């Protein structure tokens, strides 16, 4: 089976990036939007056709390879530039181009009037192209290329409004912290290459099990290093602190990069390398543990945030924690399923929040909103559906994926991870309905005269929201063709567990909604009183500061580094090497005095030099 | 014909050395560029004398060949030197070399 048109999927956005980047602000908004949105649209159509052919006529090996060229050839190392399309990449491509297209369309409305309109779309197209490289690469080098590309696009877009220094700082923070993870991953790739002499994913999956025993030190080391990369990109503990700051970027960026696609790259990486993780039960368990801890910590943090985008950021962190948890127990299928549904409803939530922010004249504090459901009913409906999907309410997309994850976590015997997940579901319901109740219900806390919310009435605002709304509702019925590609979770045959196990997450969610209603809508004085209390106030402060990780990293890493850099301001090594030019300069200063311009002096010196030479020769 | 009484080599070399030293002193002490050129001429002839002396001492033709080379060299040097003298005079209206010490390192 051939798919010669497949490269178009990344060529279109890449071309869009080049066109827009070279336009450098000379294009007006409409052509910029046509190029920026249209290129991703072409990409989405290509994916659609490719998916149609792939599913209609499944290839024998389960994948289609399109070799474009050999990237480089160094000795035996010849990584090829080959697109590898299998069910997993197809799902990822569908999410990236499909959800990406809707977000681009929404952004063409959201960014209207911004002076960097075409710059914005050039960065966004660069991101889409890089992300497609990441998921279509057939070797880890190609994947790493896309991995760094999305990091760059993320950096550029977080600092998009670069005139505010705080945005630049947030962009740098995101870049540096993910770089820590990337370094781990790079070392992992070096080790893999040293051991096997190849970075081709298919070949690795065949060779690795024949050379490494299950649980061998090398396998665990490499898997933990890969996990390090995944943790950095997916904002999991302990490299999670960049994601909330990344909300400094425009809201469509938060929706596309920091919720729907890029931050799930870590989940994709682990699913892609599942053959390696199968060799290291310890590393795989660590994936689940990292996910469980992150989802709990992020859940508590989200409870105390007041910025609408930060709440969503922490909920993203927490939902990716679920995906890691699923991969940790071997439930790769549900993890990817949750990745997809999460992309739908989290994109919907972020875009709606963007609409709310614009309606409130760039106000992001939920305590300065309230009662908005009467002013912007359509956005309220979107937000509500998105939140219901997030809390895994029955018949929404999130219900099917999250339920599956927790059920399999229990059945594989990881009861403590399961318990963390169920409690996380309760927390999710509390914090996400806190957002709904405070923003859309209750008294109007804004200044009605100056802050009157104004809704949007254009199609480029409504269509993306409407499509994502439908997808958030019915996305759970999409059947992913992942069987046979990703391993099934190791569940004993015919074991379905006690009946109440399957329903407990639902009750946890419902209880969470009830608690949220009771605390934040019915009796808002209770949280206020708790915040004033000595112990509860301190805990609340800890949660609001995201468990003090920023504070800790500032003390442990940033301050000592700045201190050392301050001491070494003049570069100690430099001062040793500086002796050589200083000597030369000194000698020059002395010798230059002999150049008097006096001819007779020169003659005398020449004579004296000759006498000296003769004397040396005579008496030596 | 009785051969001319041979002049001891030491005497000839001493004469050459004295001539050379005189030339060098003249070069260093005189400020007039024409006298300086003349001093250089004297020094060259001193070396020529040393060559000839050495050639006669070892009965080898090399010394005389070297003297012809020195003569050629002196002619070439006089050409260039006189051209420089003319240029110096045109530029500075004097033959004093110390006046032309403006080019410093």
XYZ file of C-alpha atoms in Angstrom, chain A residues 2-620:
619
model
C 1.407 3.352 -0.945
C 0.478 6.746 0.320
C 2.450 9.186 -1.738
C 0.330 12.131 -0.729
C 1.120 11.681 2.978
C 3.990 14.242 3.092
C 1.411 16.905 2.254
C 0.221 16.573 5.824
C 3.303 18.392 7.114
C 4.323 20.244 3.948
C 1.191 22.428 4.068
C 1.754 23.874 7.563
C 5.507 24.113 6.934
C 4.840 26.114 3.786
C 2.356 28.245 5.702
C 5.028 28.920 8.322
C 7.593 29.942 5.695
C 5.158 32.190 3.820
C 3.951 33.926 6.959
C 7.415 34.193 8.459
C 8.796 35.885 5.347
C 5.763 38.164 5.074
C 7.005 39.767 8.298
C 3.917 41.772 9.064
C 3.284 42.904 5.510
C 0.194 40.714 5.161
C -3.098 42.065 6.383
C -5.274 39.929 8.619
C -7.489 38.184 6.100
C -4.768 36.705 3.839
C -2.727 35.785 6.908
C -5.720 33.936 8.329
C -6.383 32.212 4.996
C -2.790 30.962 4.805
C -2.487 30.122 8.502
C -5.828 28.373 8.909
C -5.985 27.010 5.376
C -2.650 25.206 5.617
C -3.783 23.333 8.704
C -7.098 22.696 6.949
C -5.247 21.037 4.041
C -3.312 19.047 6.588
C -6.533 17.931 8.277
C -8.070 16.933 4.929
C -4.954 14.936 4.071
C -5.183 13.155 7.397
C -8.841 12.452 6.721
C -8.092 10.893 3.334
C -5.158 8.954 4.762
C -7.317 7.705 7.612
C -10.067 6.745 5.194
C -7.658 4.667 3.098
C -5.926 3.241 6.153
C -9.113 2.060 7.826
C -10.866 1.052 4.624
C -7.968 -1.041 3.444
C -5.824 -1.887 6.483
C -2.200 -2.596 5.487
C -0.926 -6.102 6.191
C 1.855 -5.060 8.567
C -0.340 -2.569 10.354
C 1.570 0.447 9.081
C 2.387 2.441 5.977
C 5.916 3.763 5.495
C 6.716 6.608 3.142
C 10.455 7.040 2.791
C 11.345 10.539 1.666
C 15.143 10.468 1.790
C 18.043 9.344 3.909
C 18.669 12.002 6.473
C 22.395 11.460 6.855
C 24.893 8.669 6.557
C 27.679 8.312 9.091
C 29.266 4.875 9.068
C 26.553 2.363 9.805
C 24.252 5.055 11.120
C 21.806 6.087 8.411
C 18.568 7.416 9.878
C 16.035 7.822 7.106
C 13.463 10.545 6.764
C 10.571 8.129 6.736
C 6.970 8.810 7.646
C 5.520 5.923 9.581
C 1.749 5.844 9.727
C 0.127 3.295 11.975
C -3.030 3.440 14.061
C -1.295 5.324 16.896
C 0.197 7.983 14.610
C -3.117 8.204 12.797
C -4.958 8.985 16.030
C -2.329 11.556 16.961
C -2.428 13.122 13.474
C -6.196 13.276 13.660
C -6.055 15.083 16.993
C -3.252 17.432 15.924
C -4.707 18.452 12.573
C -8.409 18.156 13.455
C -8.421 19.884 16.817
C -5.564 22.046 15.552
C -7.653 23.255 12.622
C -10.584 24.153 14.882
C -8.282 26.032 17.241
C -6.647 27.872 14.321
C -10.103 28.849 13.106
C -11.032 30.097 16.553
C -7.713 31.933 16.802
C -8.449 33.797 13.570
C -11.308 35.356 15.531
C -9.556 35.619 18.870
C -6.381 37.315 17.632
C -8.161 39.841 15.409
C -6.712 43.305 15.972
C -3.436 42.017 17.407
C -0.426 43.597 15.743
C 1.382 40.257 15.492
C -1.472 38.522 13.675
C 0.580 36.828 10.935
C 3.511 36.193 13.277
C 1.076 34.317 15.504
C -0.092 32.079 12.683
C 3.431 31.434 11.429
C 4.406 30.139 14.884
C 1.228 28.080 15.113
C 1.912 26.491 11.713
C 5.481 25.768 12.758
C 4.101 24.038 15.816
C 1.689 21.873 13.816
C 4.430 20.837 11.385
C 6.850 19.964 14.206
C 4.219 18.013 16.090
C 3.464 16.014 12.944
C 7.179 15.225 12.602
C 7.090 14.023 16.182
C 4.248 11.561 15.684
C 5.100 10.455 12.134
C 8.813 9.790 12.584
C 9.814 6.154 12.268
C 13.007 6.597 14.269
C 13.760 8.267 17.572
C 16.049 10.842 15.973
C 13.243 12.078 13.740
C 10.949 12.046 16.759
C 13.494 14.053 18.749
C 13.685 16.579 15.912
C 9.940 17.176 16.150
C 10.203 17.077 19.949
C 12.606 20.029 19.943
C 10.596 21.779 17.222
C 7.453 21.828 19.340
C 9.553 23.048 22.269
C 10.724 25.969 20.172
C 7.209 26.779 18.958
C 5.962 26.572 22.537
C 8.681 29.001 23.645
C 7.887 31.438 20.851
C 4.160 31.346 21.548
C 4.339 31.634 25.342
C 6.441 34.746 24.861
C 4.248 35.925 21.981
C 3.385 39.175 23.716
C 7.063 39.791 24.329
C 6.692 43.424 25.307
C 5.668 42.317 28.790
C 8.843 41.072 30.478
C 6.857 38.564 32.574
C 5.786 36.709 29.421
C 9.394 36.424 28.301
C 10.327 35.042 31.711
C 7.517 32.471 31.497
C 8.707 31.432 28.035
C 12.271 31.021 29.246
C 11.123 29.036 32.255
C 9.147 26.650 30.060
C 12.068 26.291 27.678
C 14.688 25.658 30.346
C 12.618 23.218 32.403
C 11.579 21.137 29.407
C 15.239 21.215 28.347
C 16.103 19.403 31.577
C 13.760 16.596 30.555
C 15.031 16.675 26.984
C 18.573 16.188 28.223
C 17.520 13.026 30.048
C 15.829 11.839 26.906
C 18.871 12.612 24.745
C 21.082 10.594 27.102
C 18.545 7.769 26.842
C 18.796 7.902 23.058
C 22.610 7.868 23.216
C 22.490 4.767 25.399
C 20.038 3.060 23.047
C 22.274 3.815 20.082
C 25.367 2.602 21.871
C 23.656 -0.644 22.841
C 21.874 -1.455 19.582
C 23.414 0.752 16.901
C 20.018 1.903 15.670
C 17.300 4.327 16.667
C 14.626 2.887 14.421
C 11.604 2.225 16.613
C 10.526 -0.986 14.882
C 14.041 -2.427 14.956
C 14.459 -1.470 18.613
C 11.225 -3.259 19.463
C 12.625 -6.431 17.886
C 16.228 -6.256 19.111
C 15.778 -4.983 22.667
C 13.868 -8.004 24.065
C 16.509 -10.367 22.675
C 19.403 -8.562 24.360
C 17.990 -7.239 27.587
C 16.532 -9.439 30.302
C 13.302 -8.259 31.873
C 14.190 -5.967 34.741
C 17.838 -5.554 33.711
C 19.599 -2.432 34.926
C 20.222 -1.095 31.437
C 16.575 -1.411 30.415
C 15.466 0.348 33.599
C 18.024 3.129 33.130
C 16.996 3.822 29.542
C 13.278 3.688 30.366
C 13.720 6.063 33.300
C 15.661 8.469 31.072
C 12.889 8.354 28.481
C 10.407 8.911 31.297
C 12.462 11.973 32.255
C 11.899 13.395 28.786
C 8.197 12.557 28.895
C 7.830 14.131 32.342
C 9.409 17.381 31.180
C 7.261 17.712 28.089
C 4.038 16.567 29.738
C 4.448 18.733 32.840
C 4.435 15.897 35.344
C 6.148 15.822 38.718
C 8.901 16.938 39.262
C 9.226 19.076 36.094
C 5.656 20.405 36.172
C 6.213 23.998 37.252
C 6.437 25.487 33.757
C 2.890 24.689 32.644
C 0.930 27.210 34.784
C 3.350 29.971 33.735
C 2.898 28.939 30.113
C -0.612 30.378 30.358
C 1.032 33.746 29.643
C 0.587 32.933 25.948
C -2.580 33.728 23.991
C -5.486 31.441 24.926
C -5.622 29.500 21.607
C -1.990 28.597 22.259
C -2.908 27.280 25.671
C -5.661 25.261 24.033
C -3.550 23.785 21.242
C -0.100 23.378 22.748
C -0.529 23.366 26.498
C -3.671 21.241 26.656
C -4.568 19.297 23.524
C -1.380 18.265 21.778
C 2.169 19.105 22.830
C 1.866 18.261 26.495
C 0.541 14.832 25.550
C 3.756 14.117 23.611
C 5.121 12.385 26.705
C 2.123 10.043 26.732
C 2.720 9.346 23.048
C 6.429 8.681 23.622
C 5.759 6.096 26.315
C 3.028 4.426 24.259
C 5.389 4.370 21.264
C 8.182 2.813 23.313
C 5.950 0.315 25.139
C 8.174 -2.575 24.036
C 11.037 -1.089 26.017
C 8.907 -0.316 29.038
C 7.719 -3.923 29.006
C 11.335 -4.865 29.759
C 11.406 -2.779 32.903
C 8.450 -3.344 35.228
C 9.988 -0.932 37.720
C 10.198 1.951 35.244
C 6.696 1.233 34.040
C 5.387 1.273 37.580
C 7.189 4.583 38.113
C 5.242 6.009 35.159
C 2.026 5.178 36.989
C 3.286 6.507 40.319
C 4.401 9.800 38.764
C 0.993 10.107 37.123
C -0.913 9.353 40.328
C 1.077 11.811 42.453
C 0.828 14.518 39.818
C -2.910 14.133 39.380
C -3.460 14.482 43.129
C -1.096 17.418 43.662
C -2.447 19.250 40.609
C -6.021 18.571 41.737
C -5.455 20.155 45.133
C -3.673 23.089 43.536
C -6.492 23.719 41.077
C -8.879 24.035 44.035
C -7.246 27.254 45.183
C -6.519 29.077 41.918
C -8.373 32.249 40.996
C -7.117 32.644 37.414
C -9.473 30.867 35.008
C -6.612 29.702 32.784
C -4.496 28.479 35.694
C -7.364 26.284 36.910
C -7.510 24.735 33.469
C -3.721 24.390 33.374
C -3.670 22.423 36.608
C -6.566 20.315 35.421
C -4.567 19.542 32.253
C -1.653 18.456 34.406
C -3.973 16.284 36.420
C -5.603 14.685 33.349
C -2.216 13.878 31.829
C -1.481 12.298 35.192
C -4.387 9.936 34.447
C -2.825 9.045 31.111
C 0.509 8.297 32.776
C -1.299 6.260 35.413
C -2.952 4.233 32.661
C 0.358 3.588 30.927
C 1.885 2.648 34.254
C -0.611 -0.180 34.676
C -0.188 -1.244 31.053
C -3.492 0.155 29.809
C -2.013 1.869 26.739
C -5.239 1.817 24.729
C -7.262 3.717 27.356
C -4.361 6.146 27.813
C -4.423 7.101 24.135
C -8.217 7.123 24.220
C -8.145 9.561 27.129
C -5.528 11.594 25.270
C -8.006 12.021 22.405
C -11.110 12.794 24.466
C -9.059 15.108 26.657
C -7.924 16.961 23.533
C -11.571 17.492 22.605
C -12.938 18.701 25.896
C -9.858 20.569 27.064
C -9.640 22.446 23.761
C -13.326 23.255 24.178
C -12.754 24.463 27.747
C -9.766 26.615 26.823
C -11.441 28.173 23.798
C -14.551 28.922 25.867
C -12.406 30.432 28.579
C -10.777 32.567 25.898
C -14.217 33.715 24.850
C -15.058 34.470 28.497
C -11.828 36.439 28.901
C -12.568 38.561 25.836
C -16.183 39.031 26.915
C -14.890 40.318 30.257
C -12.395 42.698 28.614
C -9.280 40.631 29.374
C -10.244 39.831 32.950
C -9.020 36.395 34.070
C -9.881 36.420 37.765
C -12.994 34.275 38.266
C -13.874 36.216 41.407
C -14.414 39.301 39.261
C -16.971 37.486 37.091
C -20.123 35.708 38.284
C -23.578 35.221 36.821
C -22.212 35.094 33.298
C -24.627 32.407 32.079
C -27.250 35.034 31.280
C -24.830 37.186 29.304
C -23.024 34.588 27.193
C -25.330 31.533 27.151
C -23.616 29.744 24.251
C -20.188 29.937 25.868
C -21.781 28.802 29.117
C -23.178 25.727 27.364
C -19.752 24.942 25.896
C -18.048 25.397 29.228
C -20.635 23.249 30.998
C -20.360 20.386 28.499
C -16.575 20.586 28.621
C -16.631 20.483 32.408
C -19.027 17.556 32.456
C -16.718 15.653 30.112
C -13.781 16.605 32.340
C -15.524 15.259 35.430
C -16.390 12.060 33.520
C -20.137 12.597 33.671
C -22.003 9.651 32.087
C -22.427 9.700 28.285
C -19.829 12.421 27.786
C -16.540 11.479 26.162
C -14.441 11.755 29.320
C -16.647 9.224 31.086
C -15.697 6.375 28.774
C -11.984 7.030 28.765
C -11.464 7.793 32.447
C -13.728 4.975 33.537
C -11.755 2.550 31.437
C -8.458 3.755 32.925
C -9.610 3.397 36.526
C -11.280 0.051 35.906
C -8.155 -1.417 34.354
C -5.987 0.089 37.080
C -8.039 -1.831 39.648
C -8.139 -5.077 37.697
C -4.372 -5.124 37.145
C -4.002 -5.066 40.924
C -2.663 -1.535 41.268
C -5.112 -0.690 44.021
C -3.237 2.281 45.432
C -3.007 3.899 41.974
C -6.701 3.174 41.480
C -7.531 4.813 44.796
C -5.507 7.887 43.866
C -7.366 8.029 40.564
C -10.784 7.796 42.219
C -9.906 10.496 44.718
C -8.561 12.544 41.834
C -11.932 12.166 40.099
C -13.591 13.601 43.210
C -11.123 16.528 43.240
C -11.626 17.098 39.528
C -15.357 17.465 40.043
C -14.879 19.871 42.958
C -12.447 22.232 41.263
C -14.030 22.213 37.818
C -17.526 22.912 39.129
C -16.053 25.550 41.410
C -14.996 27.260 38.190
C -18.479 26.883 36.696
C -20.343 28.013 39.826
C -18.168 31.029 40.525
C -17.933 32.185 36.914
C -21.395 31.536 35.568
C -23.661 31.449 38.633
C -24.017 33.529 41.742
C -23.961 37.305 41.999
C -22.423 39.434 39.263
C -19.213 40.686 40.800
C -18.109 42.850 37.901
C -18.685 46.545 37.529
C -21.757 46.403 35.287
C -21.177 49.809 33.726
C -17.567 49.406 32.610
C -17.257 45.678 32.546
C -20.478 44.713 30.823
C -19.788 41.336 29.199
C -20.199 41.351 25.453
C -20.751 38.133 23.565
C -19.325 37.218 20.178
C -21.661 36.592 17.265
C -19.444 35.575 14.382
C -19.229 32.170 12.740
C -15.472 31.793 13.193
C -16.174 31.978 16.925
C -19.204 29.676 16.979
C -18.216 26.898 14.566
C -15.073 25.622 16.340
C -16.837 25.714 19.692
C -19.885 23.918 18.319
C -17.838 21.148 16.677
C -15.713 20.646 19.792
C -18.880 20.618 21.874
C -20.285 17.786 19.780
C -16.962 15.927 19.903
C -16.773 16.319 23.682
C -20.195 14.727 23.898
C -19.850 11.878 21.415
C -16.053 11.485 21.296
C -16.369 8.556 23.663
C -18.118 6.501 21.000
C -15.193 6.718 18.592
C -13.591 3.329 18.331
C -9.819 3.599 18.070
C -8.221 0.949 15.835
C -5.436 0.354 18.331
C -5.993 -3.365 18.917
C -2.905 -5.383 18.054
C -0.676 -2.314 18.010
C -0.628 -1.532 21.698
C -0.579 -4.350 24.266
C -3.614 -5.036 26.402
C -3.371 -4.490 30.140
C -2.394 -7.677 32.003
C -5.820 -8.504 33.409
C -6.597 -12.054 34.550
C -9.020 -13.783 32.180
C -12.692 -13.215 33.013
C -11.924 -11.009 36.013
C -14.323 -8.082 36.164
C -13.855 -7.213 39.823
C -16.668 -6.376 42.197
C -19.576 -4.524 40.564
C -19.174 -1.426 42.750
C -15.653 -0.903 41.423
C -16.959 0.177 38.052
C -19.353 2.683 39.591
C -17.206 4.175 42.338
C -15.518 6.829 40.095
C -18.936 8.018 38.990
C -20.088 8.385 42.599
C -16.860 10.172 43.426
C -17.534 12.645 40.600
C -21.157 13.180 41.620
C -20.102 13.666 45.230
C -17.536 16.161 44.052
C -20.154 18.141 42.131
C -22.403 18.131 45.205
C -19.585 19.263 47.493
C -18.654 21.962 45.018
C -22.261 23.169 44.854
C -22.525 23.163 48.638
C -19.247 25.011 49.208
C -19.039 27.494 46.391
C -22.613 28.279 45.448
C -24.786 27.563 48.469
C -22.451 28.515 51.315
C -19.588 30.601 49.930
C -18.897 31.789 53.472
C -17.493 28.350 54.426
C -14.440 28.439 52.078
C -13.888 32.054 53.096
C -13.920 31.062 56.772
C -11.591 28.130 56.096
C -9.151 30.446 54.321
C -9.086 32.657 57.432
C -8.481 29.720 59.786
C -4.934 29.169 61.068
C -4.225 25.605 59.918
C -6.683 25.469 57.019
C -5.487 28.874 55.853
C -1.888 27.648 55.799
C -2.858 24.527 53.844
C -4.809 26.699 51.430
C -1.792 28.923 50.933
C 0.358 25.865 50.265
C -2.116 24.612 47.675
C -2.439 28.014 46.058
C 1.328 28.121 45.569
C 1.189 24.652 43.977
C 2.802 22.954 46.999
C 5.659 25.456 46.980
C 7.548 23.786 44.147
C 8.430 27.132 42.595
C 9.700 28.352 45.952
C 11.733 25.181 46.449
C 13.281 25.199 42.962
C 14.044 28.874 43.356
C 16.008 28.156 46.541
C 17.667 24.938 45.400
C 18.504 25.689 41.770
C 17.911 29.261 40.680
C 19.416 31.168 43.626
C 22.644 29.092 43.874
C 23.090 29.306 40.136
C 22.640 33.067 40.071
C 24.980 33.323 43.064
C 27.670 31.257 41.353
C 27.217 33.167 38.122
C 27.601 36.413 40.047
C 30.870 35.296 41.621
C 32.219 34.087 38.326
C 31.138 37.236 36.535
C 34.601 37.733 35.030
C 35.119 34.069 34.198
C 38.001 32.644 36.216
C 39.229 30.476 33.348
C 39.347 33.540 31.136
C 41.706 35.328 33.520
C 44.339 32.563 33.095
C 44.166 32.628 29.344
C 44.198 36.430 29.476
C 47.898 36.314 30.564
C 49.006 35.615 26.991
C 47.508 38.698 25.306
C 48.560 40.856 28.285
C 52.204 39.735 27.899
C 52.163 40.392 24.182
C 50.643 43.804 24.695
C 53.289 44.700 27.320
C 56.166 43.572 25.089
C 54.711 45.576 22.261
C 54.535 48.695 24.429
C 58.272 48.351 25.254
C 59.498 47.509 21.763
C 57.472 50.187 20.070
C 59.672 52.790 21.795
C 62.667 51.679 19.725
C 60.889 52.752 16.555
C 62.065 56.343 16.756
C 62.199 57.040 13.048
C 65.820 58.155 13.481
C 67.870 56.516 10.745
C 71.212 56.915 12.501
C 69.857 55.280 15.626
C 68.781 52.293 13.553
C 72.236 52.066 12.001
C 73.857 52.218 15.439
C 71.564 49.484 16.717
C 72.293 47.302 13.701
C 76.020 47.790 14.340
C 75.651 47.059 18.045
C 73.645 43.931 17.241
C 76.330 42.743 14.828
C 79.035 43.371 17.453
C 77.000 41.420 19.987
C 76.590 38.480 17.610
C 80.308 38.440 16.819
C 81.178 38.650 20.496
C 78.888 35.724 21.261
C 80.384 33.674 18.447
C 83.943 34.572 19.465
C 83.610 33.801 23.184
C 81.169 30.955 23.129
